[in-house]
CSV table of C-alpha atoms and ligand atoms in Angstrom, one decimal:
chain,number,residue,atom,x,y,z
P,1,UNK,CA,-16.0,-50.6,70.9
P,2,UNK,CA,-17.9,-49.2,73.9
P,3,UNK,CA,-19.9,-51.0,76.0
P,4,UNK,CA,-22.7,-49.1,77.4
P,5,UNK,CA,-24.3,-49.8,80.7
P,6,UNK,CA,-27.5,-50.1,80.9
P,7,UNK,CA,-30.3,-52.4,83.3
P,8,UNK,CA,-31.2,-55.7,81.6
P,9,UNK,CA,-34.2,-55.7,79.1
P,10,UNK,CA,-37.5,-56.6,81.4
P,11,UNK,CA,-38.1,-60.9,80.9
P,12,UNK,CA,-41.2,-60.6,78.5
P,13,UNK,CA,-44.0,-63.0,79.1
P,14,UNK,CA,-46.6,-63.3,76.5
P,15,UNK,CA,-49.8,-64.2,77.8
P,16,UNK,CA,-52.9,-65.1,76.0
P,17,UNK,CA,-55.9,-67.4,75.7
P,18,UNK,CA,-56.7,-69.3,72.9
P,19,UNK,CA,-59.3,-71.7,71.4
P,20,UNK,CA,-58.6,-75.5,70.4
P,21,UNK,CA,-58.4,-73.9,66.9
P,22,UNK,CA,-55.8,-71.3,67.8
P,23,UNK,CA,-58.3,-68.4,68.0
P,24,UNK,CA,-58.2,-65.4,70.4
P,25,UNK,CA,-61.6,-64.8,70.2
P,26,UNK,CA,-64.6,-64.9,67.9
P,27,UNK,CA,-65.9,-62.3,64.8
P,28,UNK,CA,-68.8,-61.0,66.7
P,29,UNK,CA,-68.9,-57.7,68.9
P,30,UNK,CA,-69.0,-59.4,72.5
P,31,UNK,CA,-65.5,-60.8,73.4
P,32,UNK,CA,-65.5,-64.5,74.1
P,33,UNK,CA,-64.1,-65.6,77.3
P,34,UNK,CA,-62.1,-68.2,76.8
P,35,UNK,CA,-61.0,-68.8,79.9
P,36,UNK,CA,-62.5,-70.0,83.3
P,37,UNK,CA,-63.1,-68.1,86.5
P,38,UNK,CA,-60.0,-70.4,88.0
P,39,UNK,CA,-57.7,-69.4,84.9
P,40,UNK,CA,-58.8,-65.7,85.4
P,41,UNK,CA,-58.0,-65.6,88.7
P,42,UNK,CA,-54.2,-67.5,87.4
P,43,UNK,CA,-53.5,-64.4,85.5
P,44,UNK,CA,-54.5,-61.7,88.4
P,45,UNK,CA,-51.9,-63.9,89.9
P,46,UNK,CA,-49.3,-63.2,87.2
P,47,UNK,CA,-50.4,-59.4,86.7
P,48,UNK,CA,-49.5,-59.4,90.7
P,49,UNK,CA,-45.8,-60.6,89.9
P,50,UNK,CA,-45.3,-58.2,87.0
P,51,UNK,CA,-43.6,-54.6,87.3
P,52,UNK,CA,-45.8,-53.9,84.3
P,53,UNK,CA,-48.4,-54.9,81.7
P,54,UNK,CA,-48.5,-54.1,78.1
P,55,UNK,CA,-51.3,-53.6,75.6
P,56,UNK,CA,-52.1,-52.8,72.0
P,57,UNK,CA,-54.1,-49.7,71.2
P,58,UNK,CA,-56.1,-52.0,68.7
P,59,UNK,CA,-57.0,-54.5,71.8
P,60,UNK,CA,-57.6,-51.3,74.2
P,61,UNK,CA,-60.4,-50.1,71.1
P,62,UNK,CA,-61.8,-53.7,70.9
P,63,UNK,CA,-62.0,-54.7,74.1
P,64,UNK,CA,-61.9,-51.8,76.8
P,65,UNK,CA,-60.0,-53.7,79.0
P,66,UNK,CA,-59.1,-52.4,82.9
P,67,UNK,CA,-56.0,-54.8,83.5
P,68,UNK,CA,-55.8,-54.2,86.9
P,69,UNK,CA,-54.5,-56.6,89.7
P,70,UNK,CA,-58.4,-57.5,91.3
P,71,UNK,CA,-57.6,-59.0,94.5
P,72,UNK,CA,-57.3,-57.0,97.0
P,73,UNK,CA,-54.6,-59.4,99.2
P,74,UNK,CA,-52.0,-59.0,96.3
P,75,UNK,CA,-52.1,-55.5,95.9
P,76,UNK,CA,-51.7,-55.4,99.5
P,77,UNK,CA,-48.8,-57.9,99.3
P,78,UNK,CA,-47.7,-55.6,96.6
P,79,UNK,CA,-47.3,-52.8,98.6
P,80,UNK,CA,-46.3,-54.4,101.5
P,81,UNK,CA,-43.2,-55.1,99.3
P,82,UNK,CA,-42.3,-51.7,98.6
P,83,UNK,CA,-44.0,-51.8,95.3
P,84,UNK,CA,-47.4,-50.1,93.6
P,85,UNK,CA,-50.7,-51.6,94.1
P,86,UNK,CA,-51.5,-51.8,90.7
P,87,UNK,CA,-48.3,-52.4,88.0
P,88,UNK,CA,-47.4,-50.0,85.5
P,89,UNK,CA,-50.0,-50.0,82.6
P,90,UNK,CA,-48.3,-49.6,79.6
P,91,UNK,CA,-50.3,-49.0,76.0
P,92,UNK,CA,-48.5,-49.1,72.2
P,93,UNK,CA,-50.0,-47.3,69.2
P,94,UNK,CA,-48.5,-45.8,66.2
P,95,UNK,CA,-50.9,-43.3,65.6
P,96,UNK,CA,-52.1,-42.1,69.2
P,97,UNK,CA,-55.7,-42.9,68.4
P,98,UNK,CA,-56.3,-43.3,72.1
P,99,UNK,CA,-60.0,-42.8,74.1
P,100,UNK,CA,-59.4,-40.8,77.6
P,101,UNK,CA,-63.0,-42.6,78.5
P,102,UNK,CA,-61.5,-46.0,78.4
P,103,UNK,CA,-61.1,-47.7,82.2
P,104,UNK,CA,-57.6,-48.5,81.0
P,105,UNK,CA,-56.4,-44.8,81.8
P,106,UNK,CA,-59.1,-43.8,84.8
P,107,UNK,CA,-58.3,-47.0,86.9
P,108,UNK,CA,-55.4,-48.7,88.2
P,109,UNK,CA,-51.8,-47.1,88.7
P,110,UNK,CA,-49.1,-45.1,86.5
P,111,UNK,CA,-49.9,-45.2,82.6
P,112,UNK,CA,-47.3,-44.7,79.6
P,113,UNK,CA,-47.7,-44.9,76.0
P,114,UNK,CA,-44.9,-45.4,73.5
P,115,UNK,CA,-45.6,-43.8,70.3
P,116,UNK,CA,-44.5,-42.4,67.1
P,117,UNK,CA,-43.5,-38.5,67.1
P,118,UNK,CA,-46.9,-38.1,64.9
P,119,UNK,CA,-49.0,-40.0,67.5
P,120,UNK,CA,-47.4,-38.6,70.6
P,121,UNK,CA,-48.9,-35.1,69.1
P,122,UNK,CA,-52.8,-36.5,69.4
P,123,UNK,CA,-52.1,-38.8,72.6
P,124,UNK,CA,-50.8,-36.0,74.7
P,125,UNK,CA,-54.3,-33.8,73.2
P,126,UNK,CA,-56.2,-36.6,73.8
P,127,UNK,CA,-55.2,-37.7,77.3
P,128,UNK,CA,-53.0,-34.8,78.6
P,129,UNK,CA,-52.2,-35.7,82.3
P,130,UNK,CA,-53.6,-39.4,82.7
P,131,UNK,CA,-50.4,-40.7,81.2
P,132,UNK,CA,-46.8,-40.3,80.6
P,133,UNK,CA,-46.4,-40.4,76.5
P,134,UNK,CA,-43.1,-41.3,75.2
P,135,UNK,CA,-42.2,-40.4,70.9
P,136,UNK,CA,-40.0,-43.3,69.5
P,137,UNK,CA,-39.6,-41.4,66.5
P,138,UNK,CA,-41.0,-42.4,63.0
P,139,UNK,CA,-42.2,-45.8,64.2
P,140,UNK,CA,-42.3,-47.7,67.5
P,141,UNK,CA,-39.6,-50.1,68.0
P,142,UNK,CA,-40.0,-52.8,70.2
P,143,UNK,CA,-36.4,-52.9,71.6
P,144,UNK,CA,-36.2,-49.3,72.4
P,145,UNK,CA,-39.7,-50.0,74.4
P,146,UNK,CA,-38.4,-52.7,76.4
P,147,UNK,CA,-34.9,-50.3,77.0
P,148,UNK,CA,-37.1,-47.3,78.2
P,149,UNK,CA,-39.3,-49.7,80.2
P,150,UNK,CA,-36.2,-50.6,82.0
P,151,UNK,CA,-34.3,-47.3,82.2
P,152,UNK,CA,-36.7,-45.2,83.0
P,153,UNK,CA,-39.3,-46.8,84.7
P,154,UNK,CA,-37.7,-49.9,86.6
P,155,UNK,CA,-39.3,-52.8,84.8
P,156,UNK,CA,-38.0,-56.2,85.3
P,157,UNK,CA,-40.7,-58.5,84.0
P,158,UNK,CA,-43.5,-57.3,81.6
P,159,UNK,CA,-46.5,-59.0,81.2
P,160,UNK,CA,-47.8,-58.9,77.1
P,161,UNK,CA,-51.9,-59.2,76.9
P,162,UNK,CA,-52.1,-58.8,73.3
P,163,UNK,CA,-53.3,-58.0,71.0
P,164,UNK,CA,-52.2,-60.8,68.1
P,165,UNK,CA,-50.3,-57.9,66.5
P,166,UNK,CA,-48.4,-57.2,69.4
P,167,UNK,CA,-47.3,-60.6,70.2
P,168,UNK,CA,-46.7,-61.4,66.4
P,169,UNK,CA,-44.0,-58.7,66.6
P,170,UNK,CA,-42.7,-59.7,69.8
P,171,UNK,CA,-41.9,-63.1,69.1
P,172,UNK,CA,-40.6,-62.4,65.8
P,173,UNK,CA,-38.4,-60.0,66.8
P,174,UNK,CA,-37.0,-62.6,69.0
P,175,UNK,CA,-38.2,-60.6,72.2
P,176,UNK,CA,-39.7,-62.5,74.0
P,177,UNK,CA,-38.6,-64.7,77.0
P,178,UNK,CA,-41.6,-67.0,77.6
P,179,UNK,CA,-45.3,-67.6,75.9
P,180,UNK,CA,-47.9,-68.5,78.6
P,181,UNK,CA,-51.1,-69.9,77.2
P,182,UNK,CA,-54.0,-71.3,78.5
P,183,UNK,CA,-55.7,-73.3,75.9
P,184,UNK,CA,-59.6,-73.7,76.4
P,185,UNK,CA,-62.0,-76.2,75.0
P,186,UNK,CA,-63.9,-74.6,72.4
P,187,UNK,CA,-64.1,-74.3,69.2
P,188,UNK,CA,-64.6,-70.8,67.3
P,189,UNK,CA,-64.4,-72.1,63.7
P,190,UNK,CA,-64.7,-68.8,62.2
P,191,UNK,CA,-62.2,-67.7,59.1
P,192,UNK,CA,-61.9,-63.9,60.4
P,193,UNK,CA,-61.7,-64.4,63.7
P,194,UNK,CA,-58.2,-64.1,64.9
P,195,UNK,CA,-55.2,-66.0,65.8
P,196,UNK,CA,-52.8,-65.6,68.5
P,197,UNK,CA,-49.7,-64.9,65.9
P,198,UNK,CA,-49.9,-64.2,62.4
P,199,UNK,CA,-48.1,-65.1,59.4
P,200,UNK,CA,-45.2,-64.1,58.9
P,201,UNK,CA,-44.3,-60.9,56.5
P,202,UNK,CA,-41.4,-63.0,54.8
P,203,UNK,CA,-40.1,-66.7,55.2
P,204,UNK,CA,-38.4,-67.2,58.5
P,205,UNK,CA,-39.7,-64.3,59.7
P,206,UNK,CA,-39.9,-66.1,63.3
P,207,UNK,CA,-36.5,-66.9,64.5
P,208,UNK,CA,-35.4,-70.2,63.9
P,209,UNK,CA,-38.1,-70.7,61.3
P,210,UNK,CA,-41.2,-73.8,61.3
P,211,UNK,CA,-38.2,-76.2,62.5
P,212,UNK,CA,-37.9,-74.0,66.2
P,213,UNK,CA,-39.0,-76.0,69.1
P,214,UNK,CA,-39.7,-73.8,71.4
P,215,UNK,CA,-38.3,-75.3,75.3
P,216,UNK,CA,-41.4,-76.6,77.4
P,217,UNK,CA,-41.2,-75.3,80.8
P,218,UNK,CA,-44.8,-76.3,82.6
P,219,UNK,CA,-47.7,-77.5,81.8
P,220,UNK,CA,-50.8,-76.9,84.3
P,221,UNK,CA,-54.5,-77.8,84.4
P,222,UNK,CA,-56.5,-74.7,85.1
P,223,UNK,CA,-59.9,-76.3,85.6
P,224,UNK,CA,-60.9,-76.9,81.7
P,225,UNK,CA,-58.1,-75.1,81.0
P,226,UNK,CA,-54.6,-76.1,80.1
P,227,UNK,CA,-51.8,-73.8,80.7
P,228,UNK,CA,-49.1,-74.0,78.5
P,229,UNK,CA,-45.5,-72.2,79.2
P,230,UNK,CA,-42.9,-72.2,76.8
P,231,UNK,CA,-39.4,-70.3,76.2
P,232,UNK,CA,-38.3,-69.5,72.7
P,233,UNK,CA,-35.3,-70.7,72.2
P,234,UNK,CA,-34.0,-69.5,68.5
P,235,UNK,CA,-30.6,-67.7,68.9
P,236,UNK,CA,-30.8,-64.3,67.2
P,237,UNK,CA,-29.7,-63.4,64.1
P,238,UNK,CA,-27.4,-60.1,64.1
P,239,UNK,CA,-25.9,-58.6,66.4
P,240,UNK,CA,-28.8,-57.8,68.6
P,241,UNK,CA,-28.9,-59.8,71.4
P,242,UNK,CA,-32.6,-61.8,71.4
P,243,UNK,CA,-34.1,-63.1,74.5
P,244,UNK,CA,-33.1,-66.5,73.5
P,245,UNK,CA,-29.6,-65.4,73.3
P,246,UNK,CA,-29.8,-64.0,77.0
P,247,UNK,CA,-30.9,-67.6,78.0
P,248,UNK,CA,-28.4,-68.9,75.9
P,249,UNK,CA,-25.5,-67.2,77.3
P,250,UNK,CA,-26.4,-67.2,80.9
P,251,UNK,CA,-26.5,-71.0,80.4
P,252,UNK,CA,-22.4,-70.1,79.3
P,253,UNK,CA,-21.8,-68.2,82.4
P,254,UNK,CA,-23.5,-70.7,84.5
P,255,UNK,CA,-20.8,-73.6,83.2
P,256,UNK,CA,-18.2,-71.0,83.7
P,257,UNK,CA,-19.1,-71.6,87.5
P,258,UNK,CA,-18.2,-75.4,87.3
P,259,UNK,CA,-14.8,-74.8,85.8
P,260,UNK,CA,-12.1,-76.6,88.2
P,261,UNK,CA,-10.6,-73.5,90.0
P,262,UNK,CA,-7.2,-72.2,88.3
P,263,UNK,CA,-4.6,-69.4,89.3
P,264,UNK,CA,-3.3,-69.3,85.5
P,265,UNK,CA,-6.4,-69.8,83.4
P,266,UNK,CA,-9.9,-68.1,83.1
P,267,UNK,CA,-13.4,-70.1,84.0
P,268,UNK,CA,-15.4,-69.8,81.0
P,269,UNK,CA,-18.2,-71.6,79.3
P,270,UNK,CA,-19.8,-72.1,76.0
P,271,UNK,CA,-23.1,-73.5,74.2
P,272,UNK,CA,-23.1,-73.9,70.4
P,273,UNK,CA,-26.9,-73.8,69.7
P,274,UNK,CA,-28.1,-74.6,65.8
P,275,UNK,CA,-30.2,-71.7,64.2
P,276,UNK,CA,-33.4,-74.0,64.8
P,277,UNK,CA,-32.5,-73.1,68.7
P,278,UNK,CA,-31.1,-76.9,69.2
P,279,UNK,CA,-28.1,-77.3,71.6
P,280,UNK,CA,-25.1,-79.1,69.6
P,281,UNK,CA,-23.0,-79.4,72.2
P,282,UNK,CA,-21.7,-77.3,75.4
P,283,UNK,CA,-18.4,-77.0,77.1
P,284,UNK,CA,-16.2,-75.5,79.6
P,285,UNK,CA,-12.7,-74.5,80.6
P,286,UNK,CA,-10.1,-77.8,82.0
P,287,UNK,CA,-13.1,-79.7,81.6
P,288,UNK,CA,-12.8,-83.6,81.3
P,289,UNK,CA,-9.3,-83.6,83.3
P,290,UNK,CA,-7.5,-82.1,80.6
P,291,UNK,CA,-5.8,-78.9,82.3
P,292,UNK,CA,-5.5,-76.4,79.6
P,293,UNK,CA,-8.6,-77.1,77.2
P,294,UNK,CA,-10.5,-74.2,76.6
P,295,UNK,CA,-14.7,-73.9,76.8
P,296,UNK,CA,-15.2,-73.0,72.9
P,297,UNK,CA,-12.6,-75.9,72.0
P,298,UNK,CA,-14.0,-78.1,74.2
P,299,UNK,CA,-17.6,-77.6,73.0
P,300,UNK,CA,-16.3,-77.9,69.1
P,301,UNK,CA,-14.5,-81.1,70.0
P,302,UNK,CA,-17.6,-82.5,71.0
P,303,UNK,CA,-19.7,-81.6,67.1
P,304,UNK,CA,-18.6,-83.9,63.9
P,305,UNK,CA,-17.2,-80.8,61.9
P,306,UNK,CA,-18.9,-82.0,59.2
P,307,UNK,CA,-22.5,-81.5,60.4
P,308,UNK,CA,-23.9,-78.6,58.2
P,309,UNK,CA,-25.6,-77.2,61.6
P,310,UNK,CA,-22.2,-76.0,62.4
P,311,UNK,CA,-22.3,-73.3,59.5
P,312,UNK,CA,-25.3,-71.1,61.0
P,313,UNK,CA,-24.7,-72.1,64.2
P,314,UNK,CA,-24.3,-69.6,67.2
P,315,UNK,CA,-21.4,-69.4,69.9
P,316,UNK,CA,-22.0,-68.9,73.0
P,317,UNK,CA,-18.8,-68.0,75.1
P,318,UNK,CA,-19.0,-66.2,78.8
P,319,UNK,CA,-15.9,-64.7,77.8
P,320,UNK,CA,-14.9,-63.3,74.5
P,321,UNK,CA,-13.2,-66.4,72.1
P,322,UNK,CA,-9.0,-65.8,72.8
P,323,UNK,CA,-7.4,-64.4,69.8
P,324,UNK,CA,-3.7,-65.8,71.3
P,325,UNK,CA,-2.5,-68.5,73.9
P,326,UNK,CA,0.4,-70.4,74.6
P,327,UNK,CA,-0.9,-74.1,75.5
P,328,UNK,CA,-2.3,-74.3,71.8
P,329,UNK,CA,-1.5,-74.3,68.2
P,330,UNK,CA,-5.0,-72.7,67.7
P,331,UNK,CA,-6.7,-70.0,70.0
P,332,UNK,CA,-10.7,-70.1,69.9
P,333,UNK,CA,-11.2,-67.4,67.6
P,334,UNK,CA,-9.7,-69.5,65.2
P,335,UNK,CA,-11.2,-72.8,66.1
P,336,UNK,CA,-14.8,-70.8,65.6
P,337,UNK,CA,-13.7,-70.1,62.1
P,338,UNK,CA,-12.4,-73.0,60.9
P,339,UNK,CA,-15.6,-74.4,62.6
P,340,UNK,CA,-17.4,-72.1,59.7
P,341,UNK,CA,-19.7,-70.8,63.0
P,342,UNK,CA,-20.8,-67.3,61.9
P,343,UNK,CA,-22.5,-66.2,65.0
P,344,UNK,CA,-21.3,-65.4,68.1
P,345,UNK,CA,-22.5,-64.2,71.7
P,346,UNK,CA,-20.3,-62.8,74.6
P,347,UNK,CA,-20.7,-61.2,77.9
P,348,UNK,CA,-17.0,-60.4,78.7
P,349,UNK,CA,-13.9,-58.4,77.0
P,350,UNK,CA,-11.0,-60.0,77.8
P,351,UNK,CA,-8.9,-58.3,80.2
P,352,UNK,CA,-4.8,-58.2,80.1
P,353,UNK,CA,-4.3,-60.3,83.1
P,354,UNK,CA,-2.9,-63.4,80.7
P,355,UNK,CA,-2.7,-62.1,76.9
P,356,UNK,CA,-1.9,-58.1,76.4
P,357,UNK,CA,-4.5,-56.3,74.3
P,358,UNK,CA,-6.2,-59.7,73.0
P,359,UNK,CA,-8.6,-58.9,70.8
P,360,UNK,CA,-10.7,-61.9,70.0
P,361,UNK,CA,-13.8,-60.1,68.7
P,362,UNK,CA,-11.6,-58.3,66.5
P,363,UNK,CA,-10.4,-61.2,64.8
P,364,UNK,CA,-14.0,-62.7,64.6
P,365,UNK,CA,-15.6,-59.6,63.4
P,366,UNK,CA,-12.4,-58.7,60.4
P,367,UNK,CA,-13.3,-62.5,59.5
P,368,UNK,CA,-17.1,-61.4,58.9
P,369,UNK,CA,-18.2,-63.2,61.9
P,370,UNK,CA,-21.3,-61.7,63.6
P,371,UNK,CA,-20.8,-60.9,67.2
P,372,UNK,CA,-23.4,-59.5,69.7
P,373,UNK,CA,-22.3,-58.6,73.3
P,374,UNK,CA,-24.6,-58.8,76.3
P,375,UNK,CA,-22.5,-57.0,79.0
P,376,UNK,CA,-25.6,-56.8,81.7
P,377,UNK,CA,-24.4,-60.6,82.0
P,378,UNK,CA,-20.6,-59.6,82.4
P,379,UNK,CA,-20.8,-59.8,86.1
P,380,UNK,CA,-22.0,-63.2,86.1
P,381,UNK,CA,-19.1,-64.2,83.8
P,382,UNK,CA,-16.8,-62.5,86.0
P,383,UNK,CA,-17.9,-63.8,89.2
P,384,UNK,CA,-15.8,-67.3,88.6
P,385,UNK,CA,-12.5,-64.7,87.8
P,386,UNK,CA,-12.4,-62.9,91.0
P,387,UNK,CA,-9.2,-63.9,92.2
P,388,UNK,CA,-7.6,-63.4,88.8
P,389,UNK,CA,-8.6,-59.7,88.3
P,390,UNK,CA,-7.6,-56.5,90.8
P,391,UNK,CA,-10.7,-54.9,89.5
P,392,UNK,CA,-13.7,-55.9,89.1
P,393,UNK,CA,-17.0,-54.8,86.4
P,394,UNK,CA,-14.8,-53.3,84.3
P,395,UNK,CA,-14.4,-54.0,81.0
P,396,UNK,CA,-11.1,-52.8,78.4
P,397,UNK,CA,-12.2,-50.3,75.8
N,401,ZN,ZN1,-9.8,-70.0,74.1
């Protein structure tokens, strides 16, 4: 299997405003402002730190908005940076239903659109040279966004302003690295007016179902206004690496780091993390002053292999589970199984410096194991292996 390089996926912040009754605005014409001055002056702030910022055509229709950075100091600080004023605007529509007259494409910086094939037909009529469109093909898929955003035009973090369509599919696609809200106190009490994320199309259809806690990170008053940021922490569920997955596994590499240092043995480290996003356990290698236990086998030690978590549970391992070893009766491949995981997440092929051709993947894969790689976070993984490898970044085909 191939491993592609390619620039990490931007971190995706969803941003939004919302009412004590979960509401993102009323049913009448004039958009309510939820927020106060203070909180609008928050997210210029956050617009400043962002490479980009990302909007619905429905929300660009409805609302006109500009989305530029307003204060002149941080576009100055922008630039003084090296970067644009103004980030990248970036709009989404299926059908290319766009308005040149909007302020969205005559102010500000650089413009894309991501569309279908179809849409890209009337976007490029409709708006010729005020933006770049990009066809996705017969729909828009929100990975291959993110990919492009990265690839082609640099994006690191993305800022999401809505619409609730757009976050909806974000978050349930498991896309999304952090929600930022800013909850204001009003009440809109209006059946039609909408709601930051919808139901879902089918049960579960965010990951890690109702049960998901999503991982609190800050809490702010904003004036009236609270501010609310939290990570979704779900793991995935194929093998398609979510953004919960990425924070999963760097969490992996980062015990990999606190390995005691070994001339004969790889540093690696591993999470097991439920479906509902809760961490069972985490490990890593020699850990506890025994020399030759391994991250994944240290983590499993720690669960009572009876608890039924353990059956959709996902493995997080810097370093792909070892298909053979010596100090063992068991390698980690097989401890996963037995363990009746059926997920797991890696960042690193094992190379032959200690076990010829291991193939640890393979095993979990021709077992019916799920396993997604994320080899953007190889490097990290790596970095506690130096000494062990003569070269470095490069992975075994
Ligand atoms: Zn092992």
């Amino acid at each position: 299997m191939s491993q592609p390089s390619r620039p990490s996926r931007p971190y995706v912040l969803l941003s939004a405003a919302v009412s004590l009754d979960g509401c993102l605005d009323d049913a009448g014409p004039e958009r309510l402002l939820l927020s106060n001055a203070e909180d609008f002056d928050r997210v210029d702030a956050v617009r400043a730190s962002c490479d980009a910022i990302l909007v619905g055509a429905g929300t660009l229709r409805a609302d006109r908005p500009r989305l530029l950075v307003k204060s002149a100091q941080r576009r100055a600080d922008r630039v003084a940076a090296g970067l644009p004023a103004y980030p990248l605007k970036v709009a989404v529509t299926a059908s290319g239903d766009l308005d040149a007259g909007d302020p969205f494409w005559t102010t500000g910086g650089g413009k894309v659109v991501y569309t279908t094939d179809a849409g890209a037909v009337l976007a490029r009529e409709r708006l010729g040279a005020l933006a770049e469109v990009v066809a996705l093909g017969d729909t828009v898929d929100w990975a291959r966004v993110l990919d492009d955003l990265a690839s082609a035009h640099g994006v690191r973090r993305l800022m999401v302003e809505g619409g609730a369509r757009v976050h909806t599919q974000l978050l349930q696609r498991g896309l999304a690295d952090e929600v930022q809200l800013a909850l204001a106190p009003l009440v809109v009490g209006e059946p039609d007016a909408p709601r930051l994320f919808g139901p879902g199309a089918y049960p579960g259809a965010y990951p890690g179902g109702s049960r998901h806690r999503m991982r609190l990170l800050e809490t702010r008053s904003v004036g009236d206004v609270v501010l609310m940021r939290y990570a979704p922490c779900a793991p995935g569920a194929d093998d398609s690496p979510t953004a919960a997955d990425r924070h999963w596994l760097a969490l992996a590499c980062a015990l990999a780091a606190d390995c005691p240092p070994s001339e004969t043995a790889f540093s690696v480290g591993a999470v097991i993390v439920s479906s509902d996003g809760t961490e069972l356990a985490r490990g890593h290698s020699r850990e506890g002053g025994d020399p030759v236990v391994h991250a994944e086998e240290a983590a499993l030690a720690k669960i009572d292999p009876a608890d039924p978590r353990l059956r959709t549970a996902t493995v997080y391992s810097s370093l792909e589970p070892c298909a053979r070893r010596a100090s063992r009766p068991k390698p980690c491949a097989r401890l996963i199984l037995d363990a009746g995981a059926r997920r797991v997440v890696t960042a690193w092929r094992e190379p032959d410096t200690f076990v010829a051709r291991a193939d640890g993947i393979g095993i979990l894969e021709g077992a019916g194991v799920t396993v997604a790689e994320i080899p953007d976070l190889a490097e990290a993984a790596i970095r506690p292996n130096r000494h062990l490898i003569p070269t470095t970044g490069t992975h075994k085909d």
